[in-house]
Short mmCIF file of C-alpha atoms in Angstrom, two decimals:
data_model
loop_
_atom_site.label_atom_id
_atom_site.label_comp_id
_atom_site.label_asym_id
_atom_site.label_seq_id
_atom_site.Cartn_x
_atom_site.Cartn_y
_atom_site.Cartn_z
CA MET A 1 94.56 113.91 133.76
CA LYS A 2 95.24 113.47 137.45
CA SER A 3 98.82 113.01 138.52
CA VAL A 4 100.70 111.47 141.42
CA PHE A 5 101.16 114.03 144.18
CA PRO A 6 104.72 114.58 145.49
CA TYR A 7 103.41 114.72 149.07
CA GLN A 8 101.21 112.59 151.32
CA VAL A 9 97.50 112.66 150.49
CA LEU A 10 94.47 110.91 151.93
CA GLY A 11 94.24 107.18 151.41
CA SER A 12 90.56 107.13 152.39
CA ASP A 13 87.76 107.85 149.96
CA VAL A 14 86.24 111.33 149.86
CA THR A 15 82.46 111.37 149.53
CA LEU A 16 80.39 114.20 148.07
CA ARG A 17 76.62 114.33 148.46
CA ILE A 18 73.95 116.81 147.46
CA GLU A 19 71.38 116.67 150.24
CA ARG A 20 68.82 119.33 149.29
CA LEU A 21 67.88 121.58 146.39
CA PHE A 22 66.39 125.08 146.52
CA VAL A 23 65.26 127.30 143.64
CA ASP A 24 64.98 130.96 144.62
CA ASN A 25 64.93 129.76 148.25
CA LYS A 26 62.02 127.38 147.58
CA PRO A 27 62.74 123.71 148.42
CA ILE A 28 62.41 121.32 145.46
CA ARG A 29 61.37 117.66 145.82
CA LEU A 30 64.16 115.17 146.28
CA GLU A 31 63.15 113.20 143.16
CA ARG A 32 65.23 115.73 141.24
CA ILE A 33 68.37 114.36 142.94
CA ASN A 34 69.79 110.95 142.00
CA ASP A 35 72.42 110.04 144.57
CA ARG A 36 73.56 106.88 142.79
CA ALA A 37 73.99 108.49 139.37
CA GLN A 38 75.17 111.76 140.97
CA VAL A 39 72.84 113.84 138.80
CA VAL A 40 70.54 116.77 139.61
CA ALA A 41 67.83 117.42 136.97
CA LEU A 42 66.76 121.06 136.60
CA ASP A 43 64.75 121.25 133.38
CA ASP A 44 61.11 122.40 133.49
CA LEU A 45 60.69 122.75 137.24
CA ASP A 46 56.94 122.50 137.98
CA GLU A 47 57.43 124.08 141.38
CA THR A 48 58.34 127.45 139.86
CA THR A 49 55.83 129.60 138.00
CA GLN A 50 58.41 132.01 136.67
CA LYS A 51 61.97 131.80 135.43
CA TRP A 52 64.21 131.16 138.38
CA ALA A 53 67.20 133.32 139.17
CA GLU A 54 69.28 131.13 141.48
CA VAL A 55 69.67 127.47 142.43
CA ARG A 56 71.14 126.56 145.79
CA LEU A 57 72.52 123.09 146.52
CA SER A 58 73.15 121.89 150.07
CA VAL A 59 76.28 119.70 149.93
CA THR A 60 78.22 117.57 152.38
CA VAL A 61 81.75 116.22 152.06
CA GLY A 62 83.18 113.47 154.22
CA THR A 63 86.25 111.31 154.71
CA ASP A 64 87.92 109.26 157.44
CA GLY A 65 88.20 111.59 160.43
CA ALA A 66 90.78 109.39 162.17
CA GLU A 67 93.14 109.59 159.19
CA LEU A 68 92.77 113.37 159.11
CA VAL A 69 93.80 113.60 162.75
CA ALA A 70 96.71 111.17 162.36
CA GLY A 71 98.09 112.65 159.13
CA PRO A 72 100.82 115.28 158.69
CA TRP A 73 98.36 117.97 157.58
CA GLU A 74 97.66 121.37 159.09
CA ASN A 75 95.03 124.08 158.49
CA LEU A 76 92.54 121.66 157.00
CA LYS A 77 89.85 123.20 154.84
CA CYS A 78 87.27 122.00 152.35
CA VAL A 79 85.76 123.74 149.31
CA ALA A 80 83.05 122.81 146.85
CA ILE A 81 83.98 123.61 143.23
CA LEU A 82 81.41 124.57 140.59
CA THR A 83 82.28 124.58 136.87
CA ASN A 84 80.57 125.00 133.53
CA ARG A 85 82.80 124.44 130.51
CA ARG A 86 80.56 126.18 128.01
CA THR A 87 80.38 129.43 130.00
CA ASN A 88 83.85 129.20 131.59
CA VAL A 89 82.44 129.32 135.12
CA TYR A 90 84.81 128.27 137.89
CA GLN A 91 83.76 129.06 141.45
CA ALA A 92 84.86 127.77 144.85
CA PHE A 93 82.55 127.72 147.87
CA PRO A 94 84.12 127.27 151.35
CA LEU A 95 82.41 124.58 153.43
CA LEU A 96 82.08 124.62 157.21
CA PRO A 97 83.57 121.82 159.36
CA LYS A 98 80.98 119.55 161.00
CA GLY A 99 83.42 117.36 162.94
CA ASP A 100 84.73 113.82 162.43
CA GLY A 101 85.94 114.42 158.87
CA LYS A 102 82.79 116.12 157.59
CA TRP A 103 82.04 119.51 156.04
CA GLY A 104 78.84 121.12 154.81
CA GLY A 105 77.57 124.21 153.03
CA ASP A 106 75.84 125.64 149.99
CA VAL A 107 76.71 125.94 146.30
CA GLU A 108 74.92 128.68 144.38
CA LEU A 109 74.22 128.67 140.63
CA ARG A 110 73.00 131.85 138.96
CA ARG A 111 70.79 131.24 135.94
CA ASP A 112 72.61 133.52 133.51
CA GLU A 113 75.96 131.78 134.15
CA HIS A 114 74.98 128.18 133.38
CA VAL A 115 73.85 126.29 130.28
CA GLY A 116 73.69 122.62 129.37
CA ARG A 117 75.37 120.79 132.19
CA SER A 118 77.49 122.04 135.10
CA GLN A 119 79.58 119.99 137.51
CA VAL A 120 80.10 120.11 141.26
CA THR A 121 83.09 118.49 142.93
CA ALA A 122 85.09 119.22 146.08
CA GLY A 123 88.62 119.38 147.41
CA ILE A 124 90.10 118.93 150.85
CA VAL A 125 93.14 121.22 151.16
CA ALA A 126 95.76 121.64 153.84
CA THR A 127 99.22 122.91 154.64
CA VAL A 128 101.68 120.12 153.83
CA GLU A 129 105.42 120.41 154.42
CA ASP A 130 104.96 124.15 155.10
CA VAL A 131 103.20 124.68 151.75
CA GLU A 132 99.66 126.09 152.01
CA GLY A 133 96.67 125.14 149.88
CA ARG A 134 97.76 121.66 148.81
CA ILE A 135 95.00 119.30 147.72
CA ILE A 136 95.02 116.13 149.82
CA GLY A 137 91.71 114.59 148.77
CA VAL A 138 88.98 114.81 146.12
CA PRO A 139 85.83 112.75 145.40
CA GLU A 140 86.22 109.99 142.84
CA ALA A 141 83.54 111.53 140.62
CA ALA A 142 81.81 114.89 140.26
CA TRP A 143 78.06 115.55 140.30
CA ASP A 144 76.32 116.65 137.09
CA ILE A 145 73.84 119.53 137.34
CA ASP A 146 71.78 119.02 134.19
CA PHE A 147 69.66 121.93 132.92
CA GLU A 148 68.30 119.96 129.96
CA THR A 149 66.72 116.91 131.61
CA LYS A 150 63.68 116.46 133.84
CA VAL A 151 64.67 113.09 135.29
CA PRO A 152 68.07 112.46 136.92
CA ALA A 153 68.59 109.19 135.05
CA SER A 154 71.11 106.58 136.09
CA GLU A 155 74.00 105.84 133.79
CA ARG A 156 73.72 102.96 131.40
CA SER A 157 75.81 100.02 132.58
CA MET A 158 77.65 97.70 130.24
CA LYS A 159 76.82 94.02 130.41
CA ILE A 160 79.74 91.73 131.26
CA ARG A 161 80.06 88.07 130.27
CA TRP A 162 82.74 85.51 130.97
CA ILE A 163 83.24 83.33 127.91
CA ASP A 164 85.89 80.90 126.70
CA PHE A 165 87.09 82.40 123.42
CA THR A 166 88.55 79.06 122.30
CA GLU A 167 85.10 77.42 122.28
CA HIS A 168 83.44 79.89 119.88
CA ASP A 169 84.30 79.99 116.19
CA HIS A 170 83.88 83.76 115.82
CA LEU A 171 86.26 84.35 118.76
CA LYS A 172 88.95 81.71 118.15
CA GLU A 173 91.21 84.11 116.29
CA TYR A 174 91.20 86.28 119.43
CA ARG A 175 91.96 83.37 121.78
CA ASP A 176 94.94 85.17 123.33
CA ASP A 177 93.10 88.43 123.98
CA PRO A 178 91.97 88.82 127.61
CA TRP A 179 88.86 90.86 126.69
CA LEU A 180 86.84 92.27 123.79
CA VAL A 181 83.81 94.51 123.36
CA ASP A 182 81.00 93.03 121.25
CA SER A 183 78.37 95.51 120.05
CA GLU A 184 77.01 93.67 117.02
CA ALA A 185 73.90 92.43 118.84
CA GLY A 186 72.72 95.89 119.90
CA GLU A 187 73.78 96.92 123.40
CA PRO A 188 77.55 96.58 123.97
CA VAL A 189 78.78 93.60 125.95
CA LEU A 190 82.21 93.28 127.53
CA LEU A 191 83.49 89.76 126.90
CA LEU A 192 86.09 88.51 129.39
CA ASN A 193 88.13 85.55 128.18
CA SER A 194 87.90 82.77 130.77
CA SER A 195 90.56 80.77 128.92
CA VAL A 196 93.25 83.29 129.90
CA ASP A 197 94.98 81.70 132.88
CA GLY A 198 94.57 83.71 136.08
CA LEU A 199 92.38 86.49 134.66
CA ARG A 200 89.21 85.52 136.52
CA GLY A 201 91.10 84.96 139.73
CA VAL A 202 92.62 88.43 139.64
CA LEU A 203 89.39 90.24 138.75
CA GLU A 204 87.04 88.33 141.07
CA ASN A 205 89.04 86.69 143.86
CA ALA A 206 91.83 89.07 144.81
CA SER A 207 92.59 88.64 148.51
CA THR A 208 96.00 90.10 149.36
CA ALA A 209 96.80 93.80 149.21
CA GLU A 210 99.10 93.26 146.25
CA GLN A 211 96.46 91.26 144.36
CA LYS A 212 93.89 94.00 144.97
CA LEU A 213 96.25 96.61 143.55
CA VAL A 214 96.76 94.50 140.43
CA ARG A 215 92.97 94.09 140.15
CA GLU A 216 92.35 97.84 140.36
CA ILE A 217 94.92 98.64 137.68
CA MET A 218 93.72 95.85 135.40
CA ALA A 219 90.05 96.78 135.87
CA SER A 220 90.80 100.39 134.97
CA GLN A 221 92.63 99.24 131.82
CA VAL A 222 89.67 97.05 130.83
CA ALA A 223 87.28 99.95 131.36
CA SER A 224 89.47 102.38 129.43
CA GLU A 225 89.70 100.08 126.41
CA ALA A 226 85.95 99.41 126.57
CA TRP A 227 85.18 103.14 126.48
CA SER A 228 87.50 103.56 123.49
CA ALA A 229 85.81 100.68 121.63
CA MET A 230 82.31 102.03 122.35
CA PHE A 231 83.34 105.53 121.28
CA ASN A 232 84.70 104.32 117.94
CA ALA A 233 81.52 102.32 117.30
CA ALA A 234 79.40 105.33 118.22
CA ILE A 235 81.20 107.64 115.78
CA TYR A 236 80.53 105.29 112.88
CA ALA A 237 76.86 105.12 113.89
CA CYS A 238 76.39 108.83 113.15
CA ASP A 239 74.37 109.55 110.00
CA MET A 240 74.34 112.69 107.88
CA ALA A 241 71.20 114.71 107.12
CA GLU A 242 71.42 117.68 104.74
CA GLY A 243 75.15 117.77 105.23
CA GLU A 244 74.96 117.86 109.03
CA PRO A 245 75.97 115.01 111.37
CA GLN A 246 73.14 113.62 113.49
CA TRP A 247 73.26 112.25 117.00
CA PRO A 248 72.81 108.47 116.60
CA GLY A 249 70.44 107.86 119.52
CA GLY A 250 70.50 104.94 121.95
CA TRP A 251 73.68 103.88 123.70
CA HIS A 252 75.81 105.32 120.88
CA GLU A 253 74.55 108.81 121.70
CA ASP A 254 74.93 108.24 125.45
CA VAL A 255 78.60 107.38 124.93
CA LEU A 256 79.27 110.38 122.69
CA ARG A 257 77.53 112.88 124.96
CA ARG A 258 79.47 111.63 127.95
CA MET A 259 82.84 111.69 126.25
CA VAL A 260 82.86 114.72 123.94
CA PRO A 261 83.15 117.28 126.80
CA ASP A 262 86.46 115.65 127.75
CA LEU A 263 87.68 115.34 124.16
CA TYR A 264 86.72 118.89 123.16
CA PRO A 265 86.18 120.96 126.33
CA GLU A 266 86.28 124.20 124.30
CA LEU A 267 83.35 123.18 122.06
CA SER A 268 79.65 122.64 122.63
CA PRO A 269 78.45 119.02 122.20
CA ASP A 270 76.98 119.79 118.76
CA GLU A 271 80.18 121.50 117.62
CA ALA A 272 82.25 118.60 118.94
CA LEU A 273 80.12 116.11 117.00
CA ILE A 274 80.74 118.05 113.77
CA ALA A 275 84.49 118.08 114.42
CA LEU A 276 84.53 114.33 115.14
CA VAL A 277 82.52 113.31 112.07
CA GLN A 278 84.61 115.59 109.83
CA ALA A 279 87.81 114.06 111.18
CA ARG A 280 86.43 110.58 110.53
CA ALA A 281 85.34 111.41 106.97
CA GLU A 282 88.49 113.30 105.95
CA GLY A 283 90.95 111.01 107.68
CA GLU A 284 92.77 114.01 109.12
CA ASN A 285 94.02 114.75 112.63
CA GLY A 286 94.12 111.05 113.46
CA THR A 287 96.94 111.48 115.93
CA ASP A 288 95.21 114.37 117.65
CA LEU A 289 91.91 112.48 117.87
CA GLN A 290 93.55 109.37 119.32
CA ARG A 291 95.34 111.49 121.91
CA ARG A 292 92.04 113.07 122.89
CA LEU A 293 90.36 109.65 122.95
CA MET A 294 93.01 108.21 125.26
CA HIS A 295 92.40 111.10 127.63
CA GLY A 296 88.61 110.83 127.40
CA SER A 297 88.52 107.07 127.98
CA GLY A 298 90.89 107.54 130.91
CA VAL A 299 88.54 110.08 132.46
CA GLN A 300 85.50 107.80 132.08
CA SER A 301 87.31 104.75 133.48
CA ARG A 302 88.97 106.85 136.22
CA LYS A 303 92.20 105.22 135.18
CA PRO A 304 94.53 108.11 136.18
CA ARG A 305 93.18 108.15 139.73
CA LYS A 306 93.29 104.37 140.10
CA VAL A 307 96.86 104.16 138.81
CA SER A 308 98.08 107.03 141.02
CA THR A 309 96.33 105.48 144.05
CA ALA A 310 97.90 102.09 143.33
CA LEU A 311 101.37 103.63 143.01
CA ARG A 312 100.90 105.50 146.27
CA ASP A 313 99.78 102.32 148.06
CA LEU A 314 102.73 100.37 146.65
CA ARG A 315 105.06 103.06 147.95
CA ARG A 316 103.47 102.83 151.40
CA MET A 317 103.81 99.04 151.46
CA ALA A 318 107.46 99.30 150.44
CA ASN A 319 108.11 101.88 153.17
CA LYS A 320 106.50 99.65 155.79
CA ARG A 321 108.67 96.70 154.77
CA GLU A 322 111.80 98.85 154.97
CA ALA A 323 110.82 100.01 158.44
CA LEU A 324 110.51 96.44 159.75
#
């Protein structure tokens, strides 16, 4: 999980984009890149007639140039970071400054070092308080480089409904709960309880800086609990065939495939599914599984980053008031 840094970091967002894709120096059509979902699809490339040896991604990183100039940072640098959990790849690629808070460069993936899905992220580093190489900014989410899909599909989004729990018989016993996840009708739906005083105002109409901080923390908590609920439903949707657990398909499988790399980074997805179903059937390692689930749901909801950002902003507001 991400932690609060004991030194000043960027308050502005850091963006990471993959602009172009080359396979063995041959440009590949941009339909393979989904900027919104942050996915690059590399399975069955029609443009290549033989097995490729190297993929090259042209990346750009950007942030608020004015904040970079005004901040207490020296020797600013930016690197793109390439990882693959299944093959233990971890590589850093220095990016060149382009001016006004922007960097650009290439990330190279060699075929024999990558399987399944790799990730590309970035880090802006600087000398802070005479300490070199401190990270002062990272993108909110990494890009997935998927070697097993032809289409860079967008993520499924959960439907959200405001509903007064006190007006529905099947929800009256949960009248004091601010939210629930309902997956009985097929696709999961996040139900937000409109009868909870102030909940809608905080989530939809925050106006002051303090209200926005509360909204961010609360929204991350809602998302974290929703991911946990969907994960638990997905595990119980797994069937057995000839003694082997089967991926359940649909949204259940989407949830599991997204979360198992964070729950069991040392295992392949298929191995992680076996471990999860065995733990469910045998009732063992419950504490360990819940600890992993808390971490995994936090990663998906970006809760650690949102909480650390909110704490940093609160500290800044407090410092400003003291200076007045």
